[in-house]
XYZ file of C-alpha atoms in Angstrom:
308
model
C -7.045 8.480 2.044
C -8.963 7.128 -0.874
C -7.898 10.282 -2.961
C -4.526 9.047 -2.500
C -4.719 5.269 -3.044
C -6.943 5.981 -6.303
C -4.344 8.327 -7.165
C -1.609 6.014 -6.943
C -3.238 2.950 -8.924
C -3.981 5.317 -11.375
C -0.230 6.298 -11.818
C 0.851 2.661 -12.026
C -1.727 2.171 -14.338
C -0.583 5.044 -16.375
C 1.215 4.965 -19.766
C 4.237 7.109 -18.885
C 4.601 7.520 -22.789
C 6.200 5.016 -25.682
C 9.008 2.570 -24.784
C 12.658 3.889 -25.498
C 13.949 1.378 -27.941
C 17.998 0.948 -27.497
C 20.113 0.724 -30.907
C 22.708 -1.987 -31.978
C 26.187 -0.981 -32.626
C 25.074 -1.733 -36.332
C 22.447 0.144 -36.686
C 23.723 3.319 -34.743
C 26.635 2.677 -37.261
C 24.290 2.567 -40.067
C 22.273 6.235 -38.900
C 26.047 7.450 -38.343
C 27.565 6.176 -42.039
C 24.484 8.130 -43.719
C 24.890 11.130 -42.216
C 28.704 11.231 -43.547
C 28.370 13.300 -46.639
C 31.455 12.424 -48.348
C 31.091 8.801 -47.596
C 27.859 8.289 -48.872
C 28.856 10.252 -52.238
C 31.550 7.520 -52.575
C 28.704 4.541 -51.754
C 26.613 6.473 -54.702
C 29.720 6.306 -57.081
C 30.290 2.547 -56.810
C 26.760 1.856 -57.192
C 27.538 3.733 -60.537
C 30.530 1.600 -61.095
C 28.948 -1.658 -60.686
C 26.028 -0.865 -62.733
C 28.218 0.366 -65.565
C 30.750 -3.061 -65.044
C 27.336 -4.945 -65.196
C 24.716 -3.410 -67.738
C 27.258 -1.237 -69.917
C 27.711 -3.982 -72.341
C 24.277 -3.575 -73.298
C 24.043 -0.086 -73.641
C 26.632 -0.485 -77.379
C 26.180 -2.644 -80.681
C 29.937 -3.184 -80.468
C 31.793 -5.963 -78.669
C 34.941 -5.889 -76.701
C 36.776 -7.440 -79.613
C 35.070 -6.084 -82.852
C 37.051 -3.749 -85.022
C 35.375 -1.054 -86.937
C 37.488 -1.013 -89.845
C 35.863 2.465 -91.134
C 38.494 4.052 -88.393
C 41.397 1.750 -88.391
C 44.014 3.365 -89.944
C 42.631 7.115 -88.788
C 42.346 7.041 -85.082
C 42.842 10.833 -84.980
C 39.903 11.520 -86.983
C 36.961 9.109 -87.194
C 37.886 6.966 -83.761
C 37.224 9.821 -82.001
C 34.402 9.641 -79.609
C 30.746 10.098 -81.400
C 26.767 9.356 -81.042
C 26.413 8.456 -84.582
C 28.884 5.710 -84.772
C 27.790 4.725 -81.439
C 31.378 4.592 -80.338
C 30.613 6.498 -77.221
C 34.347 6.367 -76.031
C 35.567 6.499 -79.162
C 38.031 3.466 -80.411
C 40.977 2.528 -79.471
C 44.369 2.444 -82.259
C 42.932 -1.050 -83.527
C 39.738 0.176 -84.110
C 37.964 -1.750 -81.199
C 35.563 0.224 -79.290
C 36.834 1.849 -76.272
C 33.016 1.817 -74.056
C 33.112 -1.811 -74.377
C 36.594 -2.365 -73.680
C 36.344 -0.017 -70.758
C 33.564 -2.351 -69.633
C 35.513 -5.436 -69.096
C 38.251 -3.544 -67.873
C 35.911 -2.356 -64.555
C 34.776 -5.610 -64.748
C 37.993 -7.488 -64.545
C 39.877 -5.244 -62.081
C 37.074 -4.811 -59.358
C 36.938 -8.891 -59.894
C 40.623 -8.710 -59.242
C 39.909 -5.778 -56.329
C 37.216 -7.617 -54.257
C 38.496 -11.299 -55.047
C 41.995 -10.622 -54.085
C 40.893 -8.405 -51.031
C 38.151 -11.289 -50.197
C 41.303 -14.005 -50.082
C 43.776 -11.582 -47.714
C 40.835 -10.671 -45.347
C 39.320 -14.077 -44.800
C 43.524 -15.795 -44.961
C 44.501 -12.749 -42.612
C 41.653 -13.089 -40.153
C 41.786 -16.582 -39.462
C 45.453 -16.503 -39.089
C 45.875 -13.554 -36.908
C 43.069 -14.697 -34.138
C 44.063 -18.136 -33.898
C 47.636 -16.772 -33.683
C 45.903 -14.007 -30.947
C 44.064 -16.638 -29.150
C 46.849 -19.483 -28.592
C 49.267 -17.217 -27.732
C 52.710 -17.760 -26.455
C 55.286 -20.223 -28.576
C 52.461 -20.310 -31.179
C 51.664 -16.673 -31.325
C 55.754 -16.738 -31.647
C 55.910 -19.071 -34.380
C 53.107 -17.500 -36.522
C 54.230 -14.057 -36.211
C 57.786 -14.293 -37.192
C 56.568 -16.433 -40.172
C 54.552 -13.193 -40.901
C 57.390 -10.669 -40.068
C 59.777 -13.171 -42.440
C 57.186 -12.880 -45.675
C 56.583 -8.845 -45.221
C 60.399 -8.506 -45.792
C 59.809 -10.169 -48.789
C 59.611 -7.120 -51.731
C 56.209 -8.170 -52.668
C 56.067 -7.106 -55.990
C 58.999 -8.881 -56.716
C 57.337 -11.772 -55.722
C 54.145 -11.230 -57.755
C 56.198 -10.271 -60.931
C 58.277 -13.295 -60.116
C 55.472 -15.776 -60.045
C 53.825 -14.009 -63.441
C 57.247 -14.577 -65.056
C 57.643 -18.711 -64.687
C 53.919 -19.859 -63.735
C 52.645 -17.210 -67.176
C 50.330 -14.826 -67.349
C 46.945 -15.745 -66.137
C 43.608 -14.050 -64.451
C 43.386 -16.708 -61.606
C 47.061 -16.565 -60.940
C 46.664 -12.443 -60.504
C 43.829 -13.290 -57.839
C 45.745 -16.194 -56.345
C 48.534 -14.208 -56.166
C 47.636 -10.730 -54.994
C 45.351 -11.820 -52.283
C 47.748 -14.443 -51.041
C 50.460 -12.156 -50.231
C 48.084 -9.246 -49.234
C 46.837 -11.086 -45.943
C 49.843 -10.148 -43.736
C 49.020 -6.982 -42.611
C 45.404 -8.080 -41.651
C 46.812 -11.315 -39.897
C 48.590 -8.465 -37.959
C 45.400 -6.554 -37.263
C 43.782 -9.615 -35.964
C 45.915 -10.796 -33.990
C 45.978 -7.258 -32.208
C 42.238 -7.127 -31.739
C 42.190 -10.985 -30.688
C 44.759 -10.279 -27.943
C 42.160 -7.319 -26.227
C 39.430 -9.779 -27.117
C 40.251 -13.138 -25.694
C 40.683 -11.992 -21.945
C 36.770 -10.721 -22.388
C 34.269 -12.773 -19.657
C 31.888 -14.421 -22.418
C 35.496 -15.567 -23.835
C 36.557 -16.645 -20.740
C 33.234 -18.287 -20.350
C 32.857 -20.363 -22.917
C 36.722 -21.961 -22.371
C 35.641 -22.371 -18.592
C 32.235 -24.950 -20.490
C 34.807 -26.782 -22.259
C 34.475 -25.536 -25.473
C 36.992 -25.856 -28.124
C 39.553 -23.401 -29.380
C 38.187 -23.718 -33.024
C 34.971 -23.430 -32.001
C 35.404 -20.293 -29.408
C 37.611 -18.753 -32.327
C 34.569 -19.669 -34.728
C 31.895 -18.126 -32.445
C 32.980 -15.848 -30.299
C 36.683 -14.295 -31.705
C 36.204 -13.916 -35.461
C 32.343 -12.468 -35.324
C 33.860 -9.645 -33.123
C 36.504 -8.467 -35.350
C 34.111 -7.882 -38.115
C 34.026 -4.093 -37.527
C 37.916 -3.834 -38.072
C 37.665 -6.493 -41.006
C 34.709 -4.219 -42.903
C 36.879 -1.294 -42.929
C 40.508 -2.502 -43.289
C 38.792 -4.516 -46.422
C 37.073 -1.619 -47.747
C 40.271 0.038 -48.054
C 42.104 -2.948 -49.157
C 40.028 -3.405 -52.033
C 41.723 -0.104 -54.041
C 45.375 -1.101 -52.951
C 44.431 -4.929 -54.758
C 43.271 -2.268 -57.814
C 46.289 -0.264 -57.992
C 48.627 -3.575 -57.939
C 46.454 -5.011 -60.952
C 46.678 -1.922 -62.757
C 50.479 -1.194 -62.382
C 50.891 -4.738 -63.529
C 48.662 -4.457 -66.169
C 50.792 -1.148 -67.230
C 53.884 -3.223 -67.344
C 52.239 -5.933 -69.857
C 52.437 -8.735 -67.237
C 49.001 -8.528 -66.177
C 45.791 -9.931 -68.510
C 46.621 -10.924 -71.882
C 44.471 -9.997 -74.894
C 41.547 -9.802 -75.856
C 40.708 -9.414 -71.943
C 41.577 -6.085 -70.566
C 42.023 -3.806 -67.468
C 42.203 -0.183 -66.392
C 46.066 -0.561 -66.039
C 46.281 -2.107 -69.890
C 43.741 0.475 -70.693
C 45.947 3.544 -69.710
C 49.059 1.767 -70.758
C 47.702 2.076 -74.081
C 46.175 5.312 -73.787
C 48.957 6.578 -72.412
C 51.279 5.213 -75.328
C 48.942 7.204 -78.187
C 49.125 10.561 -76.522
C 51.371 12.046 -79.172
C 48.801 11.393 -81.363
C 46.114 13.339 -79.825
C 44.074 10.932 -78.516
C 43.425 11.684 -75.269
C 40.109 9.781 -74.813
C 41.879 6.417 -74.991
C 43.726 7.785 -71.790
C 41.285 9.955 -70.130
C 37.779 7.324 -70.275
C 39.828 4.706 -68.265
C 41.665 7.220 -65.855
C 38.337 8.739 -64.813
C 37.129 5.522 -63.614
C 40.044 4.241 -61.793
C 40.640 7.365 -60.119
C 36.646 7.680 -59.019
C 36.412 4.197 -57.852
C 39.209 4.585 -55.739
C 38.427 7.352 -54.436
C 35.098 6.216 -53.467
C 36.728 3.005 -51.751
C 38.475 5.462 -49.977
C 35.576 7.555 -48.939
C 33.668 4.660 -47.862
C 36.470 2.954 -45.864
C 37.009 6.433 -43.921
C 32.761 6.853 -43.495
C 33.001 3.028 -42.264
C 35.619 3.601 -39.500
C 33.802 6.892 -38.416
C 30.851 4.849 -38.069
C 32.166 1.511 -36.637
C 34.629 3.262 -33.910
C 32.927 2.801 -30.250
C 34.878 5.968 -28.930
C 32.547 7.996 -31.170
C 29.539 7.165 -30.235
């Protein structure tokens, strides 16, 4: 009898062996994201991307808007690309240097990418759940307002507003990201309608708290794993509107610069031979959005509950 009752406080004494910790969504997402091959490979190239856009400026003696005049006048022969000159990119058909051009142009359209993204997500978001949440005659009202301005050609509208209101950076943010929020006010609204009917929803309108405040708290916070990807993969489309406006000459005026005014003018000296002034700009719009797009897919893998 005392074999057994030492036995058993010794097995409640016992360490069994080391507590199983449980993982957050995010952090399972994290493990999940990393062991995506192609998605971290696209994480690695914008890191690349934004450290170029940020430090490349210092790696040449030439400025943006300097013009060697030892090549003007003979871009097929000196402004190609060379160490000694230090015009790593070579120059461009005025002479300027093409690295530091090619600089502000990351710079200025992954401004215009993440700014104009950052305006649709946050417009998009806050409009589609309190649309989601309200429901009924409102959801009604602020829908067909949405379904009224997607039949809207919106490049029209964006070429339009470039036209009378004139060229400008901050219009080109202002105007891309405000008519880029519809389809996430669409996605929000979606995910608010599954969300709202949830208990610790229906629990804190049962308290008496607000609307704003529930949509604040409780709605928006929960739609962050949609937002995170859809923006991921918004941030390229905002890229490829700059740059086809920027190929059309409506988008930044001179001495500021793009990757769509880049290969606009690379693309316009090509019977000359000089393919660098196309090909240095092409290779880094067509990595960075590739890599958005890698990401974005590695993000959704990651962030989708049916896959854990």
């Amino acid at each position: 009898m005392l074999t057994s009752r030492t036995a058993a406080r010794s097995l409640e004494t016992a360490e069994i062996g080391p507590a199983i910790e449980g993982r957050s969504l995010w952090a399972d997402a994290r493990i999940r994201f990393f062991r995506n091959k192609a998605a971290v490979a696209g994480l690695i190239v914008l890191i690349f991307v934004a450290l170029f856009a940020l430090f490349g400026s210092h790696l040449t003696p030439w400025s943006n808007e300097e013009v060697d005049w030892s090549v003007l006048g003979n871009v097929e022969e000196a402004g190609r690309p060379s160490i000694a000159t230090r015009h790593f990119f070579g120059t461009d058909a005025l002479g300027r240097d093409l690295f530091a051009r090619t600089v502000q142009g990351t710079q200025i359209s992954l401004m215009v990418g993440l700014i104009g993204a950052m305006i649709a997500v946050v417009v998009g978001t806050i409009y589609g759940a309190t649309a989601g949440y309200y429901g009924d005659r409102v959801d009604n009202i602020m829908m067909r307002i949405v379904d009224v301005l997607m039949s809207v050609p919106y490049m029209f509208v964006l070429i339009l507003l470039l036209v009378v209101f004139g060229r400008s950076v901050l219009l080109l943010f202002v105007g891309i990201g405000l008519i880029s929020w519809l389809d996430m006010a669409r996605i929000a609204r979606g995910q608010t309608l599954s969300i709202k009917n949830k208990e610790f929803v229906e629990a804190a309108h049962a308290i008496g708290v607000r609307p704003a405040t529930i949509i604040r708290r409780h709605i928006v916070p929960n739609l962050l794993g949609v937002v995170i990807v859809y923006a991921t993969l918004l941030v390229p489309n905002m890229i490829i509107y700059e740059s086809f406006i920027s190929f059309l000459g409506l988008g930044v005026q001179e001495p500021l610069t793009s990757w769509g005014a880049l290969i606009s003018d690379g693309a316009s000296q090509m019977q000359y031979g000089t393919l660098w002034m196309l090909g240095f700009p092409l290779f880094f719009f067509v990595i960075t959005l590739f890599a958005f797009f890698f990401v974005g897919d590695g993000l959704r893998d990651a962030l989708d509950p049916k896959d854990r």
